[in-house]
C-alpha cells in the first residue's frame, strides 16, 4: 500500500489520498492516457485545496510504484505528474534514488526508467526553489536523503540543498557503478557512502515485467552501468549542473576529495567506462580537473567580448602584447621596481625579501595570466637586469654588486623554493590519501618545477644579460668547470676547484651568470645535476681538463677531510666561499666547540666570502652568525659578570665581519634584522656597562677594549633602524615615509612575533628542504626593551634630545663630572686662560678639575655613562664655537677625539646636531676657507654634474652661483658635522663610522635650504674622491625636496619613458627606459643622466606628505590612458590619419596595442604606490582615493566622441588593473602574508561603495563608460585572479554586488562572485545559476 506522510493526513480532507490512489489504480487498470489522468488528478487536488507541486503526491506515487506496481503505465503517469509540476521533480528523484538504486539488480528496467526520468528533469530546478511549497519540498528532500546529516550543512537556503542534492545524485551513481564492477574494495573506506544494495530483498516479490535472471537481464544490468557512468559525465558537463557541482567542490572540500578519489578509481579500473561510446576515462577525469574551473574561466573571457567587435584577440587577461615596442618583459616591471628599491642602503626592512618577492611573483602570475614558465623566466630576467645595472658600480656607502648578486642567486631561488613547495605540499597532502596506483599520476602533475627547468633552459638565449661582472669571473668559470668535470666523469670533490686559478681553467671554459644560477638552484634541490647535460650548457671540451690535481689540496676540501685550521688555510677559507651546507656546518661546529683561537678563526671565516659570496648557503650563514652572537652560558661558568665578557674577542670578530654595508643589506634581504637586533642588544647592554679596565689582544696584535666591542655592536644596532632622520619627519601631521617605524621596540616586536609563529603555518613545514642539523631556532623567549635598562635609558634620552632642547644638567653630579672630563679631553691642547666650557643647569659654567690631570684617565667609565654626557658636551662645545671661544678647526678636532675615544658617540653626535639644525636657533657658519672649509673649488663642477644627472627628468636645477661675493653658508651644527666627517681618511675602520654618520648627514642636509647639500657634496668630493659619484648623486636627489612640483614632474617622466609616449619609434621604452643601465662618471662621456625610475626609487622615502601620491599617480594614469587612446599623437596628426583609407585599420591595430600599454601603465602605477607607501598607501588608495575620484566630476580632455569613448573605456580597465595589482602587492593573492589582515576589510569597504553606486545610493561624477568598464573589469579580475579574497567579504555586500551586476546583464560575473563567496553564499549562487539556466 502507498505511504503518505502523516502530516499530509492531518492537513488535508480525510480520504483525499486514498481517493487519489484509487483514481490512479483505476487509470492503471484501464491503461488510461497519462494526460487525462494528470488532468483528473490535478482537478482533484485543486478541489481539495492542495497546492501544487505536492510533496505528498510524490510520496504516494513512488510508494505505489515500488515495488508492487512497477509497471510501464505507472512510470508514464509518474513522468507526466513531474512534467506537469503536479509532483515536485526533485523530491520524486530523491525518493526514487533511495528505492531504485539499491534494487537496480532486481529491477534493472526500473533503474533504466529512473535514469531516463533523471535525464529529463535534473537540469531544471527553477520551479523547485521559487515555486509554491518550496520550503516543504526542500525539507522533504533533506529528510529523504539525510543531506544535512551527511554533508554537515544546515539547510537555510534552497540553493544550498540543490547543491547537496545534485552532488548526492552523482555520488550515488558513482558508488553504484563502482559496486556493479566490484571496485568498492579499491577505495579506502571499502564501502559506499550511499545504499547501493537492498538490505531487505523480498524473494517472492513480483516484477511487473516478470523479469527473471536471464542473459538479457544480465546484459541490461551491464548496459545500465554504462548508462549511469555516461549520466555522471552528462551532469558534470551540463552548463547548469557543472556550475552547481563546482560550488560543492569549493565549499565541501573533504567530501569532494572523497568523491574524486572514487572517480579516479572508476576511471582507472572500470570496464564499463572503457566500453562507452560517449565518454572515455580521460574525458571523465578532465571534467573534474583543475584546468576546468567553470566559474572563473568563463569570467576571464567576460572582458574579451567587450573588445571582440574590434580586436580579433586581445583579452585583458592574455599574457602580453608584442606591438608598439612594449616588450614581453615589461610585464614584470613591478619585480624590477621592487628589486631595485631593495638595493637602497638608506633603509633596512624587518621582513624577508624572500617572502615579499614570493607574494609579488604569485600576484603577477595571477593577474597577468601567464604560465609559470613565463613567470619564472620574467623573474630571472628582472634579477639579471638588476645585476647588469650594477656590473660596474660606483663606490660609496651603499649596497652594490654583492647585494645584487645576493638577490639573484640567493633571494630569487629561495622565493622559487616557496612557490614550488607550495604546489608540492598540496600534492603531498593529496597523495597521502590516495591509493598507491594514483600517486604516480599525481606526481606527474607537478608543473611548477618543470616550468622552472624549461625557463632556465631558455634563459641561455639571453646572452647579453648573462655576462658576469669582472670581479666574479673566476667564480662563474669555476661553476662552468664543475659542470664540465661532472660531464667528463670527474668530481669536484677531488679538490681541483679549490686550488683552481684563472690560469688553471680550460681555454674555452667561460662561465656566465646562468652557471651560477643553476648551481644555486641545485644547492636548494630545485634542480639536479642533469642540468649539466642541457644542450649548450657545457661550452668547453672535456679533454681540456687535467686528470690530476696540480699540487696539494687546500681550502674547503682539506677542511672536510679533517685538516686543522692553519693560518694559510684560514686565509683561503676567508677569501673562498663555502659551496655546500656541510662545509658551513663544519665551520659553525668549530665556532661552537673549538678552542678560543679556533672559534675566532671560524668566526672570521663565516664572516668572510661565505657571507658575502656564498650564495648557495647564504641563508644558513646569516642564521649561524646571528646564533653565534648569542653564545650560551658555559656549563662551568661561576662568575658574577655576564658570560659575554669572556667572548669579547670572538664577538668582536663577528661584529666587525658583518658591519659593512653589503652585509647589513644581506641581513635585511634575508629578513634577519629583527633577530640580529635581538642578539645585539644584550651585547650592548653588557659591554656598555663595563668600565674599560680589561683589554684583549687579538692574534693580529690588535688590542681591543670593552668600549670598542660596545661601539661596534652599538653602531651596528643603530644602523638597523632609522635613527638618523631628523625630528621633523616625526612631527609632521602627515604620515611619515615608510620605514620610520623601525624603532628598537618595533624590531623586538617583529622578532618576538616571528619566533612565536615559527612552524605554525602549513608552509613552514615544507620550507627550505635543506634543514641544517644546527637549525634549531634562536632563543624562543620574548625580548622587550625593559630587559635592557641602560639601552632603554639612552633611547629615552635620545628621543628627548630630538624633541626639545637640553636641560637637567646639575653641577657636581656624576654626569656633570663626565661632561667636564670629556671637554678637557677635547680641548686639552687649547691654552686659554680660565674660560670654562662646562655648562650648568642655569646656562653658566665653571670647571672644578685641574688642568694638569690627564682627562682620559677620568674617563675609564662605562660607555653608557659617557654617552649620557655626550649631548651636554656637544651643547657646550657648539656654544663655545658660536661665541668664538673655540675655533671651528678646534671644534672639529675635539669632536674627532670623542669619536676616536668612543666610536659609539658618533651616532649621538649626528643625532644631536641634526636636532639642533631643525630647531633653527644657531647662526650660519660662513664656509669661507678660513674659519670653515670652502666648497668653492668644486661647487661649479657639482652643479654641472647635478644638471647632467637630472637631464632626462625635465626638472630645473636651482643655480648654485652665490649672488655677489658672499661665501656659502651652512647652519652651524651642520657645518660642525660636515667638518668632523671630512677629517677622516677613508679606510676599513673609518668606513664603519662613516656609514653611521653619512646617512644622517645626507638626511640632515637634504632637509636644509638649498644649496646646503651641494655645498656638502663639494666638500666631500674634495676629500673622498672615490665616493664622488655617490655624493653628487645624493646631492641631486635634494632638488626634489625643495621644489614642490619636482616629484610630480619626475613621475610624469617615469610614465612617459615607460610607455613610450611623445617619443619617436626609435626611442627605448619599458623597463630599460625607466630604470636605465647604471650611472656614474666612469661611463663614456662622463656622468650620465640617471633614469627617472632610479631617481624616484632613491627619492620617495624622503617625500613629505606621501599620502598625496595616490592622487598624483591616479591622475597620471588617467592622463596616460588618454594619451594611449590618441596613440600619443598630436590632435592634428591623429585627425589627419583618421581621414586616410588606412584609418580604420590603424584604429584596430592600435586598440590591441593600447590594451597592452594600459596594463603597463596600471602596472607602473601600482608599483609606484606600493613601493612608496606599502599596504598603508594601498589602503588609502582603495578606501579613499578611488571612491573620491569616481564621485568627482572630470572634464573631458578628448576631442571627438569615438576617441573619448575609447579613452573612457580604457580608463575603466586601467583603474581596475591598478586597484587589483595594488591589492595583490600589498596583501597577496592568497591572503597569507601578515600584512594581509587588513585586506578583507579594505576590499569589503570598496565593494560596499560599488554596491551603493550600483543601487543608486551614490551619485557618480565620472564618465559612465569608465564606471561600467571599471566595475566589470574589477569584479572579473577579483574572481579570476584573487578568488581567496572573496570569502572574506560580508555576505550582504556580495549579494548586493551580484544583484547590481545582474541589472547590467552580467549574469556570469554575478554567479562567479557569489560562487566564490564560500559556504555562506553557496545557496544564493546556486539559485542564481538555476535562474540563469
Short mmCIF file of N, CA, C and O in Angstrom, two decimals, residues 6-62:
data_model
loop_
_atom_site.label_atom_id
_atom_site.label_comp_id
_atom_site.label_asym_id
_atom_site.label_seq_id
_atom_site.Cartn_x
_atom_site.Cartn_y
_atom_site.Cartn_z
N UNK A 6 2.46 11.41 7.45
CA UNK A 6 1.41 11.57 8.44
C UNK A 6 0.85 12.97 8.43
O UNK A 6 -0.36 13.20 8.52
N UNK A 7 1.75 14.00 8.29
CA UNK A 7 1.28 15.37 8.33
C UNK A 7 0.32 15.69 7.21
O UNK A 7 -0.53 16.57 7.31
N UNK A 8 0.42 14.93 6.08
CA UNK A 8 -0.49 15.17 4.96
C UNK A 8 -1.91 14.80 5.34
O UNK A 8 -2.88 15.48 4.98
N UNK A 9 -2.03 13.72 6.10
CA UNK A 9 -3.36 13.28 6.52
C UNK A 9 -4.00 14.28 7.47
O UNK A 9 -5.22 14.41 7.54
N UNK A 10 -3.17 14.98 8.21
CA UNK A 10 -3.69 15.90 9.21
C UNK A 10 -4.08 17.25 8.60
O UNK A 10 -4.94 17.95 9.12
N UNK A 11 -3.45 17.60 7.48
CA UNK A 11 -3.66 18.94 6.93
C UNK A 11 -4.62 18.97 5.75
O UNK A 11 -4.91 20.03 5.23
N UNK A 12 -5.10 17.82 5.29
CA UNK A 12 -5.99 17.78 4.13
C UNK A 12 -7.25 16.97 4.46
O UNK A 12 -7.29 16.23 5.44
N UNK A 13 -8.29 17.11 3.64
CA UNK A 13 -9.55 16.41 3.92
C UNK A 13 -9.34 14.91 4.08
O UNK A 13 -8.53 14.31 3.36
N UNK A 14 -10.07 14.28 4.99
CA UNK A 14 -9.95 12.83 5.19
C UNK A 14 -10.31 12.09 3.90
O UNK A 14 -11.24 12.46 3.18
N UNK A 15 -9.52 11.08 3.63
CA UNK A 15 -9.81 10.24 2.47
C UNK A 15 -9.29 10.78 1.16
O UNK A 15 -9.45 10.13 0.11
N UNK A 16 -8.65 11.98 1.19
CA UNK A 16 -8.17 12.56 -0.06
C UNK A 16 -7.16 11.64 -0.75
O UNK A 16 -7.28 11.33 -1.94
N UNK A 17 -6.18 11.22 -0.01
CA UNK A 17 -5.08 10.46 -0.62
C UNK A 17 -5.52 9.05 -0.99
O UNK A 17 -5.07 8.51 -2.01
N UNK A 18 -6.45 8.48 -0.20
CA UNK A 18 -6.98 7.17 -0.59
C UNK A 18 -7.76 7.30 -1.90
O UNK A 18 -7.68 6.43 -2.79
N UNK A 19 -8.48 8.41 -2.02
CA UNK A 19 -9.24 8.62 -3.26
C UNK A 19 -8.33 8.80 -4.46
O UNK A 19 -8.59 8.27 -5.55
N UNK A 20 -7.25 9.56 -4.28
CA UNK A 20 -6.31 9.76 -5.37
C UNK A 20 -5.62 8.45 -5.75
O UNK A 20 -5.33 8.20 -6.93
N UNK A 21 -5.34 7.65 -4.74
CA UNK A 21 -4.72 6.36 -5.02
C UNK A 21 -5.67 5.46 -5.82
O UNK A 21 -5.26 4.77 -6.77
N UNK A 22 -6.98 5.49 -5.46
CA UNK A 22 -7.95 4.70 -6.20
C UNK A 22 -8.09 5.22 -7.62
O UNK A 22 -8.23 4.44 -8.58
N UNK A 23 -8.05 6.55 -7.77
CA UNK A 23 -8.08 7.13 -9.10
C UNK A 23 -6.93 6.63 -9.95
O UNK A 23 -7.10 6.28 -11.13
N UNK A 24 -5.77 6.56 -9.36
CA UNK A 24 -4.57 6.12 -10.07
C UNK A 24 -4.65 4.64 -10.42
O UNK A 24 -4.31 4.21 -11.53
N UNK A 25 -5.11 3.84 -9.46
CA UNK A 25 -5.23 2.41 -9.72
C UNK A 25 -6.22 2.15 -10.86
O UNK A 25 -6.00 1.29 -11.72
N UNK A 26 -7.32 2.88 -10.82
CA UNK A 26 -8.32 2.72 -11.87
C UNK A 26 -7.76 3.09 -13.24
O UNK A 26 -7.96 2.37 -14.23
N UNK A 27 -7.05 4.19 -13.29
CA UNK A 27 -6.43 4.59 -14.56
C UNK A 27 -5.40 3.57 -15.01
O UNK A 27 -5.23 3.31 -16.20
N UNK A 28 -4.67 3.01 -14.03
CA UNK A 28 -3.66 2.00 -14.34
C UNK A 28 -4.31 0.76 -14.95
O UNK A 28 -3.82 0.21 -15.94
N UNK A 29 -5.43 0.33 -14.35
CA UNK A 29 -6.10 -0.87 -14.85
C UNK A 29 -6.68 -0.62 -16.24
O UNK A 29 -6.68 -1.53 -17.09
N UNK A 30 -7.18 0.60 -16.50
CA UNK A 30 -7.76 0.90 -17.79
C UNK A 30 -6.71 1.28 -18.83
O UNK A 30 -7.01 1.50 -19.99
N UNK A 31 -5.44 1.39 -18.33
CA UNK A 31 -4.35 1.82 -19.21
C UNK A 31 -4.69 3.18 -19.84
O UNK A 31 -4.54 3.41 -21.03
N UNK A 32 -5.16 4.09 -18.97
CA UNK A 32 -5.62 5.41 -19.42
C UNK A 32 -4.47 6.22 -20.00
O UNK A 32 -3.28 6.00 -19.70
N UNK A 33 -4.87 7.21 -20.77
CA UNK A 33 -3.88 8.13 -21.32
C UNK A 33 -3.32 8.99 -20.18
O UNK A 33 -4.10 9.58 -19.42
N UNK A 34 -1.97 9.07 -20.03
CA UNK A 34 -1.39 9.85 -18.92
C UNK A 34 -1.88 11.29 -18.85
O UNK A 34 -2.15 11.79 -17.75
N UNK A 35 -2.06 12.03 -19.97
CA UNK A 35 -2.55 13.41 -19.83
C UNK A 35 -3.94 13.48 -19.21
O UNK A 35 -4.22 14.39 -18.42
N UNK A 36 -4.82 12.52 -19.56
CA UNK A 36 -6.16 12.52 -18.98
C UNK A 36 -6.09 12.26 -17.49
O UNK A 36 -6.75 12.94 -16.68
N UNK A 37 -5.24 11.30 -17.12
CA UNK A 37 -5.06 11.01 -15.69
C UNK A 37 -4.53 12.23 -14.95
O UNK A 37 -4.98 12.56 -13.85
N UNK A 38 -3.60 12.92 -15.56
CA UNK A 38 -3.00 14.09 -14.93
C UNK A 38 -4.03 15.19 -14.72
O UNK A 38 -4.04 15.88 -13.69
N UNK A 39 -4.93 15.39 -15.71
CA UNK A 39 -5.95 16.42 -15.57
C UNK A 39 -6.90 16.07 -14.44
O UNK A 39 -7.27 16.93 -13.60
N UNK A 40 -7.31 14.79 -14.38
CA UNK A 40 -8.21 14.37 -13.31
C UNK A 40 -7.54 14.54 -11.93
O UNK A 40 -8.17 15.02 -10.97
N UNK A 41 -6.27 14.16 -11.87
CA UNK A 41 -5.54 14.25 -10.60
C UNK A 41 -5.40 15.71 -10.17
O UNK A 41 -5.62 16.06 -9.00
N UNK A 42 -5.04 16.55 -11.11
CA UNK A 42 -4.86 17.96 -10.81
C UNK A 42 -6.16 18.59 -10.35
O UNK A 42 -6.19 19.38 -9.40
N UNK A 43 -7.26 18.22 -11.01
CA UNK A 43 -8.56 18.76 -10.64
C UNK A 43 -8.95 18.36 -9.23
O UNK A 43 -9.45 19.18 -8.45
N UNK A 44 -8.67 17.11 -8.88
CA UNK A 44 -8.98 16.65 -7.54
C UNK A 44 -8.17 17.40 -6.49
O UNK A 44 -8.67 17.76 -5.41
N UNK A 45 -6.90 17.62 -6.77
CA UNK A 45 -6.05 18.33 -5.82
C UNK A 45 -6.50 19.77 -5.64
O UNK A 45 -6.51 20.30 -4.52
N UNK A 46 -6.87 20.41 -6.75
CA UNK A 46 -7.34 21.80 -6.64
C UNK A 46 -8.63 21.88 -5.85
O UNK A 46 -8.82 22.80 -5.04
N UNK A 47 -9.51 20.92 -6.09
CA UNK A 47 -10.78 20.93 -5.36
C UNK A 47 -10.57 20.76 -3.87
O UNK A 47 -11.31 21.32 -3.05
N UNK A 48 -9.53 20.01 -3.51
CA UNK A 48 -9.25 19.78 -2.09
C UNK A 48 -8.39 20.88 -1.48
O UNK A 48 -8.05 20.83 -0.29
N UNK A 49 -8.02 21.87 -2.30
CA UNK A 49 -7.21 22.97 -1.79
C UNK A 49 -5.75 22.62 -1.58
O UNK A 49 -5.06 23.28 -0.79
N UNK A 50 -5.28 21.62 -2.30
CA UNK A 50 -3.86 21.22 -2.18
C UNK A 50 -3.05 22.00 -3.21
O UNK A 50 -3.36 21.99 -4.41
N UNK A 51 -2.03 22.71 -2.72
CA UNK A 51 -1.16 23.46 -3.64
C UNK A 51 -0.21 22.50 -4.34
O UNK A 51 0.18 21.47 -3.78
N UNK A 52 0.11 22.86 -5.55
CA UNK A 52 1.00 22.01 -6.36
C UNK A 52 2.26 22.80 -6.73
O UNK A 52 2.19 24.03 -6.89
N UNK A 53 3.36 22.06 -6.89
CA UNK A 53 3.53 20.60 -6.78
C UNK A 53 3.40 20.11 -5.34
O UNK A 53 3.80 20.81 -4.41
N UNK A 54 2.84 18.92 -5.23
CA UNK A 54 2.51 18.38 -3.90
C UNK A 54 3.53 17.35 -3.45
O UNK A 54 3.70 16.31 -4.10
N UNK A 55 4.24 17.61 -2.34
CA UNK A 55 5.18 16.61 -1.82
C UNK A 55 4.47 15.31 -1.44
O UNK A 55 5.03 14.22 -1.61
N UNK A 56 3.24 15.42 -0.93
CA UNK A 56 2.52 14.23 -0.51
C UNK A 56 2.23 13.33 -1.70
O UNK A 56 2.30 12.10 -1.60
N UNK A 57 1.91 13.96 -2.84
CA UNK A 57 1.65 13.17 -4.03
C UNK A 57 2.90 12.43 -4.48
O UNK A 57 2.82 11.28 -4.96
N UNK A 58 4.06 13.07 -4.35
CA UNK A 58 5.31 12.40 -4.72
C UNK A 58 5.51 11.15 -3.89
O UNK A 58 5.85 10.07 -4.42
N UNK A 59 5.29 11.26 -2.60
CA UNK A 59 5.41 10.08 -1.74
C UNK A 59 4.40 9.01 -2.15
O UNK A 59 4.71 7.81 -2.19
N UNK A 60 3.18 9.42 -2.47
CA UNK A 60 2.13 8.49 -2.82
C UNK A 60 2.48 7.70 -4.08
O UNK A 60 2.40 6.47 -4.10
N UNK A 61 2.89 8.40 -5.12
CA UNK A 61 3.16 7.74 -6.39
C UNK A 61 4.38 6.83 -6.33
O UNK A 61 4.37 5.71 -6.86
N UNK A 62 5.47 7.31 -5.70
CA UNK A 62 6.68 6.48 -5.62
C UNK A 62 6.42 5.24 -4.78
O UNK A 62 6.85 4.13 -5.12
#
